[in-house]
Amino acid sequence: MAEATGPGWQGQAADEGLDPGEVRLVFGRYRAYCRYHRSQRGSEPLPLETWFGYYHLEAASEAGQNAPTASGCSVDASARNRGAVARPAAFLRVLAALAAVESVA
């Protein structure tokens, strides 16, 4: 692994080769889920790790359905904005680091 590019979750994302924008986008979806669940259902939402497991399954399914055929083009499984699908364990580590510094309310 390369030298750390910076402190915090953004540096961790860079170290993992993940797009910080994608991490922030997915965290925004989790935050929205939490707000909806608390306000409309009146109960506690799933913990981040459990929610992300479902999110990953759905994202992987959609990526598989929308993926172009590999013949005649260059398809890179580690392309930007695919970290949640291609590298879920690393993505969850960075997502949890972001959640630790951001409010989930």
PDB file of C-alpha atoms in Angstrom:
ATOM      1  CA  MET A   1       0.000   0.000   0.000  1.00  0.00           C
ATOM      2  CA  ALA A   2       1.269   3.481  -0.837  1.00  0.00           C
ATOM      3  CA  GLU A   3       2.078   6.198   1.669  1.00  0.00           C
ATOM      4  CA  ALA A   4      -1.046   7.744   3.178  1.00  0.00           C
ATOM      5  CA  THR A   5      -2.297  10.664   1.118  1.00  0.00           C
ATOM      6  CA  GLY A   6      -3.956  12.456   3.998  1.00  0.00           C
ATOM      7  CA  PRO A   7      -5.740  12.075   7.289  1.00  0.00           C
ATOM      8  CA  GLY A   8      -9.259  10.869   7.780  1.00  0.00           C
ATOM      9  CA  TRP A   9     -11.643   9.003   5.575  1.00  0.00           C
ATOM     10  CA  GLN A  10     -10.603  10.812   2.382  1.00  0.00           C
ATOM     11  CA  GLY A  11      -6.993   9.761   2.835  1.00  0.00           C
ATOM     12  CA  GLN A  12      -8.166   6.246   3.592  1.00  0.00           C
ATOM     13  CA  ALA A  13     -10.280   6.271   0.406  1.00  0.00           C
ATOM     14  CA  ALA A  14      -7.252   7.363  -1.624  1.00  0.00           C
ATOM     15  CA  ASP A  15      -5.111   4.683   0.014  1.00  0.00           C
ATOM     16  CA  GLU A  16      -7.729   2.068  -0.926  1.00  0.00           C
ATOM     17  CA  GLY A  17      -7.996   3.394  -4.486  1.00  0.00           C
ATOM     18  CA  LEU A  18     -11.632   4.417  -3.995  1.00  0.00           C
ATOM     19  CA  ASP A  19     -13.390   7.550  -5.184  1.00  0.00           C
ATOM     20  CA  PRO A  20     -14.256   9.791  -2.191  1.00  0.00           C
ATOM     21  CA  GLY A  21     -17.215  11.150  -4.175  1.00  0.00           C
ATOM     22  CA  GLU A  22     -18.701   7.675  -4.442  1.00  0.00           C
ATOM     23  CA  VAL A  23     -18.199   7.109  -0.714  1.00  0.00           C
ATOM     24  CA  ARG A  24     -19.940  10.391   0.092  1.00  0.00           C
ATOM     25  CA  LEU A  25     -22.795   9.550  -2.315  1.00  0.00           C
ATOM     26  CA  VAL A  26     -23.404   6.145  -0.717  1.00  0.00           C
ATOM     27  CA  PHE A  27     -23.184   7.671   2.759  1.00  0.00           C
ATOM     28  CA  GLY A  28     -25.811  10.229   1.718  1.00  0.00           C
ATOM     29  CA  ARG A  29     -28.099   7.364   0.735  1.00  0.00           C
ATOM     30  CA  TYR A  30     -27.572   5.696   4.098  1.00  0.00           C
ATOM     31  CA  ARG A  31     -28.262   8.965   5.908  1.00  0.00           C
ATOM     32  CA  ALA A  32     -31.492   9.442   3.921  1.00  0.00           C
ATOM     33  CA  TYR A  33     -32.518   5.875   4.723  1.00  0.00           C
ATOM     34  CA  CYS A  34     -31.928   6.533   8.441  1.00  0.00           C
ATOM     35  CA  ARG A  35     -33.951   9.759   8.420  1.00  0.00           C
ATOM     36  CA  TYR A  36     -36.831   8.113   6.570  1.00  0.00           C
ATOM     37  CA  HIS A  37     -36.829   5.069   8.808  1.00  0.00           C
ATOM     38  CA  ARG A  38     -36.866   7.121  12.005  1.00  0.00           C
ATOM     39  CA  SER A  39     -39.462   9.650  10.876  1.00  0.00           C
ATOM     40  CA  GLN A  40     -41.844   7.412   8.924  1.00  0.00           C
ATOM     41  CA  ARG A  41     -41.474   4.119  10.724  1.00  0.00           C
ATOM     42  CA  GLY A  42     -40.618   5.344  14.199  1.00  0.00           C
ATOM     43  CA  SER A  43     -37.935   2.763  14.788  1.00  0.00           C
ATOM     44  CA  GLU A  44     -34.196   2.437  14.553  1.00  0.00           C
ATOM     45  CA  PRO A  45     -32.722   1.786  11.099  1.00  0.00           C
ATOM     46  CA  LEU A  46     -30.349  -1.032  10.270  1.00  0.00           C
ATOM     47  CA  PRO A  47     -26.733  -0.552  11.325  1.00  0.00           C
ATOM     48  CA  LEU A  48     -24.429   0.665   8.542  1.00  0.00           C
ATOM     49  CA  GLU A  49     -22.766  -2.728   8.051  1.00  0.00           C
ATOM     50  CA  THR A  50     -26.094  -4.527   7.589  1.00  0.00           C
ATOM     51  CA  TRP A  51     -27.549  -1.813   5.339  1.00  0.00           C
ATOM     52  CA  PHE A  52     -24.414  -1.816   3.192  1.00  0.00           C
ATOM     53  CA  GLY A  53     -24.713  -5.564   2.682  1.00  0.00           C
ATOM     54  CA  TYR A  54     -28.125  -5.028   1.093  1.00  0.00           C
ATOM     55  CA  TYR A  55     -26.908  -1.962  -0.818  1.00  0.00           C
ATOM     56  CA  HIS A  56     -23.981  -3.926  -2.229  1.00  0.00           C
ATOM     57  CA  LEU A  57     -26.220  -6.770  -3.394  1.00  0.00           C
ATOM     58  CA  GLU A  58     -28.566  -4.354  -5.138  1.00  0.00           C
ATOM     59  CA  ALA A  59     -25.749  -2.335  -6.722  1.00  0.00           C
ATOM     60  CA  ALA A  60     -23.984  -5.482  -7.918  1.00  0.00           C
ATOM     61  CA  SER A  61     -27.216  -6.774  -9.426  1.00  0.00           C
ATOM     62  CA  GLU A  62     -27.843  -3.507 -11.249  1.00  0.00           C
ATOM     63  CA  ALA A  63     -24.242  -3.313 -12.452  1.00  0.00           C
ATOM     64  CA  GLY A  64     -24.529  -6.820 -13.870  1.00  0.00           C
ATOM     65  CA  GLN A  65     -27.747  -5.966 -15.692  1.00  0.00           C
ATOM     66  CA  ASN A  66     -26.446  -2.688 -17.127  1.00  0.00           C
ATOM     67  CA  ALA A  67     -22.902  -3.737 -17.941  1.00  0.00           C
ATOM     68  CA  PRO A  68     -21.843  -3.527 -21.576  1.00  0.00           C
ATOM     69  CA  THR A  69     -20.479  -6.581 -23.291  1.00  0.00           C
ATOM     70  CA  ALA A  70     -16.725  -6.895 -23.030  1.00  0.00           C
ATOM     71  CA  SER A  71     -16.126  -7.511 -26.717  1.00  0.00           C
ATOM     72  CA  GLY A  72     -14.811  -4.511 -28.604  1.00  0.00           C
ATOM     73  CA  CYS A  73     -14.466  -2.193 -25.629  1.00  0.00           C
ATOM     74  CA  SER A  74     -12.350  -1.807 -22.547  1.00  0.00           C
ATOM     75  CA  VAL A  75     -14.256  -2.691 -19.424  1.00  0.00           C
ATOM     76  CA  ASP A  76     -12.431  -2.090 -16.173  1.00  0.00           C
ATOM     77  CA  ALA A  77     -14.005  -3.665 -13.097  1.00  0.00           C
ATOM     78  CA  SER A  78     -12.155  -1.194 -10.868  1.00  0.00           C
ATOM     79  CA  ALA A  79     -13.322   1.896 -12.750  1.00  0.00           C
ATOM     80  CA  ARG A  80     -14.341   4.977 -10.759  1.00  0.00           C
ATOM     81  CA  ASN A  81     -17.729   4.847  -9.084  1.00  0.00           C
ATOM     82  CA  ARG A  82     -17.702   1.060  -8.885  1.00  0.00           C
ATOM     83  CA  GLY A  83     -15.852   0.595  -5.612  1.00  0.00           C
ATOM     84  CA  ALA A  84     -18.983  -0.385  -3.709  1.00  0.00           C
ATOM     85  CA  VAL A  85     -19.484  -3.240  -6.160  1.00  0.00           C
ATOM     86  CA  ALA A  86     -15.920  -4.277  -6.959  1.00  0.00           C
ATOM     87  CA  ARG A  87     -14.324  -3.866  -3.515  1.00  0.00           C
ATOM     88  CA  PRO A  88     -17.067  -4.007  -0.876  1.00  0.00           C
ATOM     89  CA  ALA A  89     -14.861  -4.739   2.159  1.00  0.00           C
ATOM     90  CA  ALA A  90     -12.538  -1.800   1.457  1.00  0.00           C
ATOM     91  CA  PHE A  91     -15.501   0.407   0.597  1.00  0.00           C
ATOM     92  CA  LEU A  92     -17.252  -0.447   3.865  1.00  0.00           C
ATOM     93  CA  ARG A  93     -14.108   0.395   5.857  1.00  0.00           C
ATOM     94  CA  VAL A  94     -13.972   3.865   4.287  1.00  0.00           C
ATOM     95  CA  LEU A  95     -17.738   4.310   4.602  1.00  0.00           C
ATOM     96  CA  ALA A  96     -17.530   3.480   8.308  1.00  0.00           C
ATOM     97  CA  ALA A  97     -14.683   5.985   8.716  1.00  0.00           C
ATOM     98  CA  LEU A  98     -16.858   8.680   7.119  1.00  0.00           C
ATOM     99  CA  ALA A  99     -19.836   7.698   9.297  1.00  0.00           C
ATOM    100  CA  ALA A 100     -17.643   8.053  12.378  1.00  0.00           C
ATOM    101  CA  VAL A 101     -17.088  11.759  11.651  1.00  0.00           C
ATOM    102  CA  GLU A 102     -20.495  12.615  10.157  1.00  0.00           C
ATOM    103  CA  SER A 103     -23.904  12.635  11.766  1.00  0.00           C
ATOM    104  CA  VAL A 104     -26.288   9.921  10.646  1.00  0.00           C
ATOM    105  CA  ALA A 105     -29.318  11.773  12.014  1.00  0.00           C
TER     106      ALA A 105
END
